[in-house]
Short mmCIF file of N, CA and C in Angstrom, two decimals:
data_model
loop_
_atom_site.label_atom_id
_atom_site.label_comp_id
_atom_site.label_asym_id
_atom_site.label_seq_id
_atom_site.Cartn_x
_atom_site.Cartn_y
_atom_site.Cartn_z
N MET A 87 66.96 45.59 103.11
CA MET A 87 67.25 46.97 102.76
C MET A 87 66.63 47.32 101.41
N ARG A 88 66.75 46.42 100.44
CA ARG A 88 66.19 46.68 99.11
C ARG A 88 64.67 46.79 99.17
N THR A 89 64.03 45.98 100.00
CA THR A 89 62.58 46.05 100.16
C THR A 89 62.17 47.40 100.71
N GLU A 90 62.93 47.92 101.69
CA GLU A 90 62.63 49.23 102.27
C GLU A 90 62.77 50.33 101.22
N ILE A 91 63.77 50.23 100.40
CA ILE A 91 63.98 51.24 99.37
C ILE A 91 62.87 51.19 98.34
N ILE A 92 62.44 50.00 97.95
CA ILE A 92 61.34 49.88 96.99
C ILE A 92 60.05 50.43 97.59
N ALA A 93 59.81 50.14 98.88
CA ALA A 93 58.63 50.68 99.54
C ALA A 93 58.70 52.21 99.58
N ALA A 94 59.87 52.73 99.88
CA ALA A 94 60.05 54.18 99.92
C ALA A 94 59.83 54.78 98.53
N ALA A 95 60.27 54.07 97.50
CA ALA A 95 60.06 54.55 96.14
C ALA A 95 58.57 54.66 95.84
N GLY A 96 57.79 53.71 96.33
CA GLY A 96 56.34 53.78 96.15
C GLY A 96 55.75 54.99 96.83
N ILE A 97 56.24 55.31 98.02
CA ILE A 97 55.75 56.48 98.74
C ILE A 97 56.13 57.75 98.00
N VAL A 98 57.35 57.81 97.50
CA VAL A 98 57.78 58.97 96.71
C VAL A 98 56.89 59.09 95.48
N ALA A 99 56.57 57.97 94.85
CA ALA A 99 55.73 58.01 93.66
C ALA A 99 54.36 58.56 93.97
N ALA A 100 53.79 58.15 95.10
CA ALA A 100 52.48 58.68 95.48
C ALA A 100 52.56 60.18 95.71
N SER A 101 53.65 60.63 96.28
CA SER A 101 53.84 62.07 96.50
C SER A 101 53.96 62.81 95.18
N VAL A 102 54.66 62.20 94.23
CA VAL A 102 54.83 62.82 92.92
C VAL A 102 53.48 62.99 92.24
N ILE A 103 52.62 62.00 92.37
CA ILE A 103 51.30 62.10 91.78
C ILE A 103 50.55 63.28 92.38
N GLY A 104 50.63 63.43 93.70
CA GLY A 104 49.97 64.55 94.36
C GLY A 104 50.52 65.88 93.92
N VAL A 105 51.81 65.96 93.72
CA VAL A 105 52.43 67.21 93.30
C VAL A 105 52.01 67.57 91.89
N ARG A 106 51.86 66.59 91.02
CA ARG A 106 51.46 66.84 89.63
C ARG A 106 50.13 67.58 89.56
N VAL A 107 49.25 67.36 90.53
CA VAL A 107 47.95 68.03 90.54
C VAL A 107 48.14 69.54 90.63
N TYR A 108 49.19 69.98 91.32
CA TYR A 108 49.42 71.40 91.53
C TYR A 108 50.39 72.01 90.53
N ASP A 109 50.85 71.24 89.58
CA ASP A 109 51.88 71.70 88.65
C ASP A 109 51.49 72.96 87.90
N GLY A 110 50.24 73.09 87.51
CA GLY A 110 49.81 74.25 86.74
C GLY A 110 49.63 75.51 87.56
N ARG A 111 49.78 75.43 88.87
CA ARG A 111 49.49 76.57 89.74
C ARG A 111 50.75 77.28 90.22
N VAL A 112 51.93 76.96 89.67
CA VAL A 112 53.17 77.54 90.14
C VAL A 112 53.17 79.06 90.01
N SER A 113 52.72 79.61 88.89
CA SER A 113 52.75 81.07 88.73
C SER A 113 51.82 81.74 89.74
N GLU A 114 50.69 81.13 90.05
CA GLU A 114 49.79 81.68 91.08
C GLU A 114 50.48 81.71 92.44
N ILE A 115 51.22 80.67 92.74
CA ILE A 115 51.95 80.60 94.02
C ILE A 115 53.04 81.66 94.06
N GLU A 116 53.76 81.83 92.96
CA GLU A 116 54.82 82.84 92.94
C GLU A 116 54.25 84.23 93.11
N ARG A 117 53.07 84.52 92.52
CA ARG A 117 52.43 85.82 92.72
C ARG A 117 52.04 86.00 94.18
N SER A 118 51.56 84.93 94.80
CA SER A 118 51.13 85.04 96.20
C SER A 118 52.33 85.22 97.12
N GLU A 119 53.50 84.71 96.74
CA GLU A 119 54.69 84.89 97.57
C GLU A 119 55.08 86.36 97.65
N ALA A 120 54.88 87.12 96.56
CA ALA A 120 55.17 88.54 96.60
C ALA A 120 54.27 89.23 97.62
N ALA A 121 53.02 88.81 97.68
CA ALA A 121 52.09 89.37 98.68
C ALA A 121 52.52 88.97 100.09
N LEU A 122 53.05 87.76 100.25
CA LEU A 122 53.50 87.33 101.57
C LEU A 122 54.68 88.16 102.05
N VAL A 123 55.57 88.52 101.14
CA VAL A 123 56.72 89.36 101.52
C VAL A 123 56.22 90.68 102.08
N ARG A 124 55.23 91.28 101.42
CA ARG A 124 54.69 92.55 101.92
C ARG A 124 54.02 92.35 103.28
N ALA A 125 53.27 91.26 103.44
CA ALA A 125 52.58 91.00 104.70
C ALA A 125 53.55 90.73 105.82
N GLU A 126 54.64 90.03 105.55
CA GLU A 126 55.61 89.69 106.59
C GLU A 126 56.40 90.90 107.05
N ALA A 127 56.45 91.94 106.26
CA ALA A 127 57.14 93.15 106.69
C ALA A 127 56.48 93.73 107.94
N HIS A 128 55.19 93.43 108.13
CA HIS A 128 54.46 93.94 109.28
C HIS A 128 54.29 92.88 110.37
N ALA A 129 54.82 91.68 110.16
CA ALA A 129 54.66 90.60 111.13
C ALA A 129 55.63 90.78 112.29
N PRO A 130 55.32 90.20 113.47
CA PRO A 130 56.20 90.36 114.62
C PRO A 130 57.49 89.57 114.53
N HIS A 131 57.58 88.59 113.64
CA HIS A 131 58.81 87.80 113.50
C HIS A 131 59.75 88.49 112.53
N ARG A 132 61.05 88.39 112.81
CA ARG A 132 62.01 88.95 111.87
C ARG A 132 62.27 87.96 110.75
N GLU A 133 62.44 88.43 109.52
CA GLU A 133 62.74 87.56 108.41
C GLU A 133 64.24 87.33 108.41
N ARG A 134 64.67 86.07 108.37
CA ARG A 134 66.09 85.77 108.47
C ARG A 134 66.87 86.14 107.22
N THR A 135 66.47 85.57 106.08
CA THR A 135 67.29 85.80 104.89
C THR A 135 66.52 86.36 103.71
N GLY A 136 65.22 86.25 103.71
CA GLY A 136 64.45 86.72 102.59
C GLY A 136 64.50 85.80 101.38
N ARG A 137 65.14 84.63 101.50
CA ARG A 137 65.25 83.73 100.36
C ARG A 137 63.90 83.14 99.98
N ALA A 138 63.07 82.86 100.93
CA ALA A 138 61.73 82.33 100.65
C ALA A 138 60.72 83.26 101.27
N ALA A 139 59.79 83.72 100.47
CA ALA A 139 58.84 84.72 100.95
C ALA A 139 58.04 84.22 102.14
N SER A 140 57.79 82.93 102.21
CA SER A 140 56.96 82.40 103.29
C SER A 140 57.78 81.93 104.48
N LEU A 141 59.06 82.24 104.52
CA LEU A 141 59.94 81.74 105.56
C LEU A 141 60.27 82.86 106.55
N THR A 142 59.88 82.68 107.80
CA THR A 142 60.25 83.63 108.83
C THR A 142 60.79 82.88 110.02
N ALA A 143 61.50 83.59 110.87
CA ALA A 143 62.09 82.94 112.04
C ALA A 143 61.57 83.60 113.30
N GLY A 144 61.32 82.78 114.29
CA GLY A 144 60.92 83.28 115.60
C GLY A 144 62.10 83.14 116.55
N TRP A 145 62.39 81.92 116.96
CA TRP A 145 63.55 81.64 117.79
C TRP A 145 64.70 81.23 116.90
N ASP A 146 65.89 81.10 117.49
CA ASP A 146 67.08 80.82 116.69
C ASP A 146 66.98 79.56 115.85
N ASP A 147 66.43 78.48 116.39
CA ASP A 147 66.37 77.23 115.64
C ASP A 147 64.95 76.88 115.24
N GLU A 148 64.12 77.87 115.01
CA GLU A 148 62.74 77.62 114.59
C GLU A 148 62.47 78.39 113.31
N ILE A 149 61.87 77.70 112.34
CA ILE A 149 61.49 78.33 111.09
C ILE A 149 60.00 78.14 110.92
N ARG A 150 59.31 79.22 110.55
CA ARG A 150 57.88 79.17 110.29
C ARG A 150 57.66 79.34 108.80
N ILE A 151 56.90 78.42 108.23
CA ILE A 151 56.61 78.45 106.80
C ILE A 151 55.11 78.64 106.65
N ALA A 152 54.71 79.74 106.03
CA ALA A 152 53.29 80.01 105.81
C ALA A 152 52.76 79.14 104.68
N ALA A 153 51.53 78.71 104.80
CA ALA A 153 50.90 77.89 103.75
C ALA A 153 50.68 78.75 102.51
N ALA A 154 50.89 78.14 101.36
CA ALA A 154 50.62 78.79 100.07
C ALA A 154 49.11 78.74 99.83
N PRO A 155 48.62 79.44 98.81
CA PRO A 155 47.18 79.43 98.52
C PRO A 155 46.61 78.02 98.30
N ASP A 156 47.44 77.08 97.86
CA ASP A 156 46.95 75.71 97.67
C ASP A 156 47.03 74.89 98.96
N ARG A 157 47.34 75.57 100.07
CA ARG A 157 47.44 74.99 101.42
C ARG A 157 48.63 74.04 101.57
N GLN A 158 49.56 74.09 100.66
CA GLN A 158 50.79 73.32 100.76
C GLN A 158 51.88 74.24 101.32
N PHE A 159 52.97 73.63 101.76
CA PHE A 159 54.08 74.39 102.32
C PHE A 159 55.29 74.27 101.39
N TYR A 160 55.74 75.41 100.88
CA TYR A 160 56.88 75.46 99.98
C TYR A 160 58.01 76.21 100.66
N VAL A 161 59.23 75.79 100.40
CA VAL A 161 60.38 76.42 101.03
C VAL A 161 61.56 76.36 100.06
N THR A 162 62.45 77.33 100.20
CA THR A 162 63.72 77.29 99.48
C THR A 162 64.74 76.68 100.42
N ALA A 163 65.39 75.63 99.95
CA ALA A 163 66.39 74.93 100.76
C ALA A 163 67.69 74.85 99.98
N ASP A 164 68.79 74.89 100.71
CA ASP A 164 70.10 74.71 100.11
C ASP A 164 70.43 73.23 100.07
N VAL A 165 70.76 72.74 98.90
CA VAL A 165 71.27 71.38 98.75
C VAL A 165 72.72 71.55 98.32
N ASN A 166 73.62 71.13 99.17
CA ASN A 166 75.05 71.28 98.88
C ASN A 166 75.39 72.72 98.51
N ARG A 167 74.77 73.65 99.22
CA ARG A 167 74.99 75.09 99.09
C ARG A 167 74.41 75.72 97.82
N ARG A 168 73.41 75.08 97.23
CA ARG A 168 72.66 75.63 96.09
C ARG A 168 71.20 75.69 96.47
N ASP A 169 70.54 76.80 96.14
CA ASP A 169 69.13 77.01 96.49
C ASP A 169 68.18 76.33 95.50
N PHE A 170 67.18 75.62 96.06
CA PHE A 170 66.15 74.99 95.24
C PHE A 170 64.81 75.08 95.97
N ARG A 171 63.76 75.10 95.20
CA ARG A 171 62.39 75.15 95.74
C ARG A 171 61.91 73.73 96.04
N PHE A 172 61.29 73.56 97.21
CA PHE A 172 60.78 72.26 97.65
C PHE A 172 59.35 72.40 98.14
N LEU A 173 58.60 71.34 97.95
CA LEU A 173 57.32 71.15 98.61
C LEU A 173 57.62 70.32 99.84
N VAL A 174 57.25 70.80 101.03
CA VAL A 174 57.45 70.03 102.25
C VAL A 174 56.40 68.93 102.25
N ASP A 175 56.85 67.67 102.28
CA ASP A 175 55.96 66.54 102.13
C ASP A 175 56.22 65.51 103.22
N THR A 176 55.44 65.59 104.30
CA THR A 176 55.61 64.65 105.41
C THR A 176 55.16 63.24 105.04
N GLY A 177 54.48 63.08 103.92
CA GLY A 177 54.06 61.76 103.46
C GLY A 177 55.11 61.06 102.62
N ALA A 178 56.19 61.76 102.29
CA ALA A 178 57.26 61.16 101.50
C ALA A 178 58.36 60.68 102.45
N SER A 179 58.74 59.43 102.32
CA SER A 179 59.78 58.88 103.20
C SER A 179 61.14 59.51 102.94
N TYR A 180 61.39 59.88 101.70
CA TYR A 180 62.70 60.42 101.33
C TYR A 180 62.54 61.76 100.62
N VAL A 181 63.61 62.49 100.59
CA VAL A 181 63.71 63.69 99.75
C VAL A 181 63.71 63.20 98.31
N ALA A 182 63.02 63.91 97.44
CA ALA A 182 63.03 63.61 96.01
C ALA A 182 63.50 64.87 95.29
N LEU A 183 64.51 64.72 94.46
CA LEU A 183 65.15 65.85 93.81
C LEU A 183 65.14 65.64 92.30
N ARG A 184 64.82 66.72 91.57
CA ARG A 184 64.85 66.69 90.11
C ARG A 184 66.30 66.51 89.64
N ASP A 185 66.48 65.77 88.58
CA ASP A 185 67.81 65.47 88.05
C ASP A 185 68.61 66.73 87.75
N SER A 186 67.99 67.73 87.12
CA SER A 186 68.73 68.96 86.77
C SER A 186 69.17 69.70 88.03
N ASP A 187 68.34 69.70 89.07
CA ASP A 187 68.72 70.34 90.33
C ASP A 187 69.83 69.56 91.02
N ALA A 188 69.77 68.24 90.96
CA ALA A 188 70.83 67.42 91.55
C ALA A 188 72.17 67.73 90.89
N ARG A 189 72.18 67.81 89.57
CA ARG A 189 73.43 68.13 88.86
C ARG A 189 73.95 69.51 89.26
N GLU A 190 73.04 70.48 89.37
CA GLU A 190 73.46 71.83 89.78
C GLU A 190 74.05 71.82 91.19
N ALA A 191 73.58 70.89 92.03
CA ALA A 191 74.10 70.77 93.40
C ALA A 191 75.34 69.89 93.46
N GLY A 192 75.83 69.44 92.31
CA GLY A 192 77.04 68.63 92.28
C GLY A 192 76.80 67.15 92.51
N VAL A 193 75.56 66.70 92.36
CA VAL A 193 75.23 65.28 92.51
C VAL A 193 74.98 64.74 91.10
N TYR A 194 75.89 63.92 90.64
CA TYR A 194 75.81 63.42 89.27
C TYR A 194 75.41 61.95 89.27
N THR A 195 74.46 61.63 88.43
CA THR A 195 74.02 60.25 88.28
C THR A 195 74.18 59.86 86.83
N SER A 196 74.31 58.57 86.61
CA SER A 196 74.37 58.08 85.23
C SER A 196 73.12 57.25 84.96
N TYR A 197 72.92 56.93 83.73
CA TYR A 197 71.77 56.15 83.31
C TYR A 197 71.66 54.86 84.12
N THR A 198 72.77 54.25 84.43
CA THR A 198 72.77 52.98 85.15
C THR A 198 72.40 53.12 86.63
N ASP A 199 72.37 54.34 87.16
CA ASP A 199 71.99 54.55 88.57
C ASP A 199 70.49 54.51 88.79
N TYR A 200 69.71 54.65 87.74
CA TYR A 200 68.26 54.71 87.86
C TYR A 200 67.68 53.29 87.88
N THR A 201 67.82 52.64 89.02
CA THR A 201 67.42 51.24 89.14
C THR A 201 66.26 51.00 90.10
N TYR A 202 65.76 52.04 90.77
CA TYR A 202 64.69 51.88 91.74
C TYR A 202 63.35 52.26 91.10
N PRO A 203 62.47 51.29 90.90
CA PRO A 203 61.20 51.57 90.22
C PRO A 203 60.26 52.42 91.08
N VAL A 204 59.68 53.45 90.46
CA VAL A 204 58.68 54.30 91.12
C VAL A 204 57.54 54.55 90.14
N HIS A 205 56.35 54.78 90.69
CA HIS A 205 55.19 55.11 89.87
C HIS A 205 54.88 56.59 90.05
N THR A 206 54.72 57.29 88.93
CA THR A 206 54.42 58.72 88.97
C THR A 206 53.16 58.98 88.15
N ALA A 207 52.75 60.23 88.12
CA ALA A 207 51.59 60.62 87.31
C ALA A 207 51.83 60.33 85.84
N ASN A 208 53.08 60.30 85.42
CA ASN A 208 53.43 60.02 84.03
C ASN A 208 53.71 58.54 83.79
N GLY A 209 53.38 57.69 84.75
CA GLY A 209 53.62 56.26 84.59
C GLY A 209 54.80 55.79 85.42
N GLN A 210 55.23 54.57 85.15
CA GLN A 210 56.35 54.01 85.90
C GLN A 210 57.66 54.53 85.36
N THR A 211 58.57 54.81 86.27
CA THR A 211 59.91 55.25 85.90
C THR A 211 60.87 54.68 86.93
N ASN A 212 62.13 54.96 86.75
CA ASN A 212 63.14 54.53 87.71
C ASN A 212 63.82 55.75 88.31
N ALA A 213 64.25 55.61 89.55
CA ALA A 213 64.92 56.69 90.27
C ALA A 213 66.29 56.22 90.72
N ALA A 214 67.17 57.17 90.94
CA ALA A 214 68.48 56.89 91.51
C ALA A 214 68.43 57.18 93.00
N PHE A 215 69.09 56.37 93.81
CA PHE A 215 69.13 56.54 95.25
C PHE A 215 70.50 57.06 95.64
N VAL A 216 70.55 58.22 96.32
CA VAL A 216 71.83 58.87 96.65
C VAL A 216 71.81 59.35 98.10
N THR A 217 72.98 59.78 98.56
CA THR A 217 73.09 60.47 99.83
C THR A 217 73.62 61.88 99.54
N LEU A 218 72.82 62.89 99.88
CA LEU A 218 73.22 64.28 99.68
C LEU A 218 74.13 64.71 100.82
N ASP A 219 75.14 65.51 100.53
CA ASP A 219 76.05 65.98 101.57
C ASP A 219 75.30 66.72 102.66
N GLU A 220 74.44 67.66 102.27
CA GLU A 220 73.70 68.43 103.27
C GLU A 220 72.50 69.13 102.64
N ILE A 221 71.51 69.37 103.48
CA ILE A 221 70.38 70.23 103.14
C ILE A 221 70.25 71.22 104.28
N GLU A 222 70.12 72.50 103.93
CA GLU A 222 70.00 73.55 104.93
C GLU A 222 68.83 74.46 104.59
N ILE A 223 68.04 74.75 105.61
CA ILE A 223 66.95 75.71 105.47
C ILE A 223 67.19 76.80 106.50
N ASP A 224 67.65 77.92 106.03
CA ASP A 224 67.80 79.10 106.87
C ASP A 224 68.48 78.82 108.20
N GLY A 225 69.61 78.14 108.16
CA GLY A 225 70.39 77.89 109.36
C GLY A 225 70.18 76.53 109.99
N ILE A 226 69.13 75.84 109.64
CA ILE A 226 68.93 74.47 110.13
C ILE A 226 69.50 73.52 109.08
N ARG A 227 70.56 72.81 109.47
CA ARG A 227 71.30 71.99 108.51
C ARG A 227 71.30 70.53 108.94
N VAL A 228 71.09 69.65 107.96
CA VAL A 228 71.15 68.21 108.17
C VAL A 228 72.13 67.65 107.16
N GLU A 229 73.08 66.85 107.62
CA GLU A 229 74.09 66.26 106.74
C GLU A 229 73.74 64.81 106.44
N GLY A 230 74.21 64.32 105.30
CA GLY A 230 74.03 62.92 104.93
C GLY A 230 72.57 62.54 104.74
N VAL A 231 71.86 63.28 103.90
CA VAL A 231 70.43 63.07 103.70
C VAL A 231 70.20 62.10 102.53
N LYS A 232 69.48 61.01 102.78
CA LYS A 232 69.12 60.05 101.74
C LYS A 232 68.07 60.66 100.82
N ALA A 233 68.20 60.43 99.51
CA ALA A 233 67.28 61.05 98.55
C ALA A 233 67.16 60.20 97.30
N PHE A 234 66.03 60.37 96.61
CA PHE A 234 65.84 59.81 95.29
C PHE A 234 66.01 60.94 94.28
N ILE A 235 66.64 60.62 93.17
CA ILE A 235 66.77 61.55 92.05
C ILE A 235 65.85 61.03 90.94
N LEU A 236 64.97 61.91 90.45
CA LEU A 236 64.06 61.54 89.36
C LEU A 236 64.31 62.45 88.17
N LYS A 237 64.05 61.93 87.00
CA LYS A 237 64.16 62.74 85.78
C LYS A 237 63.20 63.92 85.87
N ASP A 238 63.60 65.05 85.32
CA ASP A 238 62.81 66.29 85.42
C ASP A 238 61.37 66.12 84.96
N GLU A 239 61.15 65.38 83.88
CA GLU A 239 59.79 65.23 83.37
C GLU A 239 58.91 64.38 84.29
N GLN A 240 59.50 63.72 85.26
CA GLN A 240 58.74 62.88 86.20
C GLN A 240 58.46 63.58 87.53
N LEU A 241 59.09 64.72 87.78
CA LEU A 241 58.95 65.41 89.06
C LEU A 241 58.88 66.91 88.82
N SER A 242 57.72 67.51 89.06
CA SER A 242 57.55 68.93 88.75
C SER A 242 58.15 69.84 89.81
N VAL A 243 58.23 69.38 91.05
CA VAL A 243 58.82 70.16 92.13
C VAL A 243 59.55 69.20 93.06
N ASN A 244 60.67 69.64 93.61
CA ASN A 244 61.41 68.82 94.56
C ASN A 244 60.56 68.59 95.81
N LEU A 245 60.73 67.43 96.44
CA LEU A 245 59.99 67.08 97.65
C LEU A 245 60.93 67.00 98.83
N LEU A 246 60.58 67.69 99.91
CA LEU A 246 61.36 67.63 101.15
C LEU A 246 60.67 66.61 102.05
N GLY A 247 61.15 65.38 102.02
CA GLY A 247 60.52 64.28 102.73
C GLY A 247 61.14 64.00 104.08
N MET A 248 60.73 62.87 104.64
CA MET A 248 61.09 62.52 106.01
C MET A 248 62.56 62.18 106.21
N SER A 249 63.30 61.86 105.17
CA SER A 249 64.73 61.60 105.36
C SER A 249 65.44 62.88 105.84
N PHE A 250 64.85 64.03 105.59
CA PHE A 250 65.32 65.30 106.16
C PHE A 250 64.52 65.66 107.41
N LEU A 251 63.19 65.68 107.29
CA LEU A 251 62.33 66.18 108.36
C LEU A 251 62.45 65.38 109.65
N SER A 252 62.63 64.06 109.56
CA SER A 252 62.70 63.23 110.77
C SER A 252 63.96 63.49 111.59
N ARG A 253 64.91 64.16 111.02
CA ARG A 253 66.16 64.45 111.73
C ARG A 253 66.13 65.81 112.42
N LEU A 254 64.99 66.51 112.32
CA LEU A 254 64.82 67.77 113.02
C LEU A 254 64.29 67.48 114.42
N GLU A 255 64.39 68.46 115.30
CA GLU A 255 63.85 68.31 116.65
C GLU A 255 62.34 68.11 116.61
N SER A 256 61.65 68.91 115.77
CA SER A 256 60.21 68.75 115.63
C SER A 256 59.72 69.41 114.35
N VAL A 257 58.58 68.91 113.87
CA VAL A 257 57.87 69.46 112.73
C VAL A 257 56.42 69.55 113.17
N GLU A 258 55.86 70.76 113.12
CA GLU A 258 54.51 70.95 113.64
C GLU A 258 53.72 71.87 112.73
N ALA A 259 52.50 71.46 112.41
CA ALA A 259 51.59 72.30 111.62
C ALA A 259 50.58 72.91 112.57
N ARG A 260 50.41 74.25 112.45
CA ARG A 260 49.41 74.90 113.31
C ARG A 260 49.07 76.26 112.73
N LYS A 261 47.77 76.55 112.69
CA LYS A 261 47.24 77.84 112.27
C LYS A 261 47.82 78.30 110.92
N GLY A 262 47.81 77.44 109.94
CA GLY A 262 48.27 77.81 108.61
C GLY A 262 49.77 77.96 108.47
N GLU A 263 50.51 77.47 109.43
CA GLU A 263 51.97 77.53 109.38
C GLU A 263 52.55 76.14 109.66
N LEU A 264 53.73 75.92 109.13
CA LEU A 264 54.50 74.74 109.45
C LEU A 264 55.72 75.22 110.23
N LEU A 265 55.93 74.67 111.42
CA LEU A 265 57.06 75.04 112.26
C LEU A 265 58.10 73.95 112.21
N LEU A 266 59.31 74.30 111.83
CA LEU A 266 60.44 73.38 111.83
C LEU A 266 61.40 73.82 112.92
N ARG A 267 61.78 72.90 113.78
CA ARG A 267 62.75 73.20 114.84
C ARG A 267 63.96 72.32 114.65
N GLY A 268 65.13 72.96 114.62
CA GLY A 268 66.37 72.24 114.35
C GLY A 268 67.03 71.62 115.51
#
């Protein structure tokens, strides 16, 4: 079990490095989301909640996420009923959550919990391994999600990894959209 967790930490670290490349482009993405809201007003799909500009729903248990200008997929997800921004990362074995966001969601870690070594763009660090009560994206909810918590300076954006995505009915990328089915 410990070997699997260490391997997963390495995968999370590789994902963190990839995310760091896009760290300076957040304001560009936020500007593009405003344009997506205007474009989706004319789309054939109804917008469920409006929480994420790129999030629309077709069928009851299907969510479509439009690609951002950097061709990545970003979504607002509820962690323990608190909204946070995530990069959908099918290459990450686990969800990775920033420490400040974890605390806001009621997940508290102490210094002694950070025992899992991971490599990030800022060098080697340690992460805490936790189980989140639930993650929900616009009505699709998964309970008991395994996740790593990293210090804020080591993770620029939360990662929605396979510990969440693999528990969905399907995840499909097509024509500039990511389809999640619950």
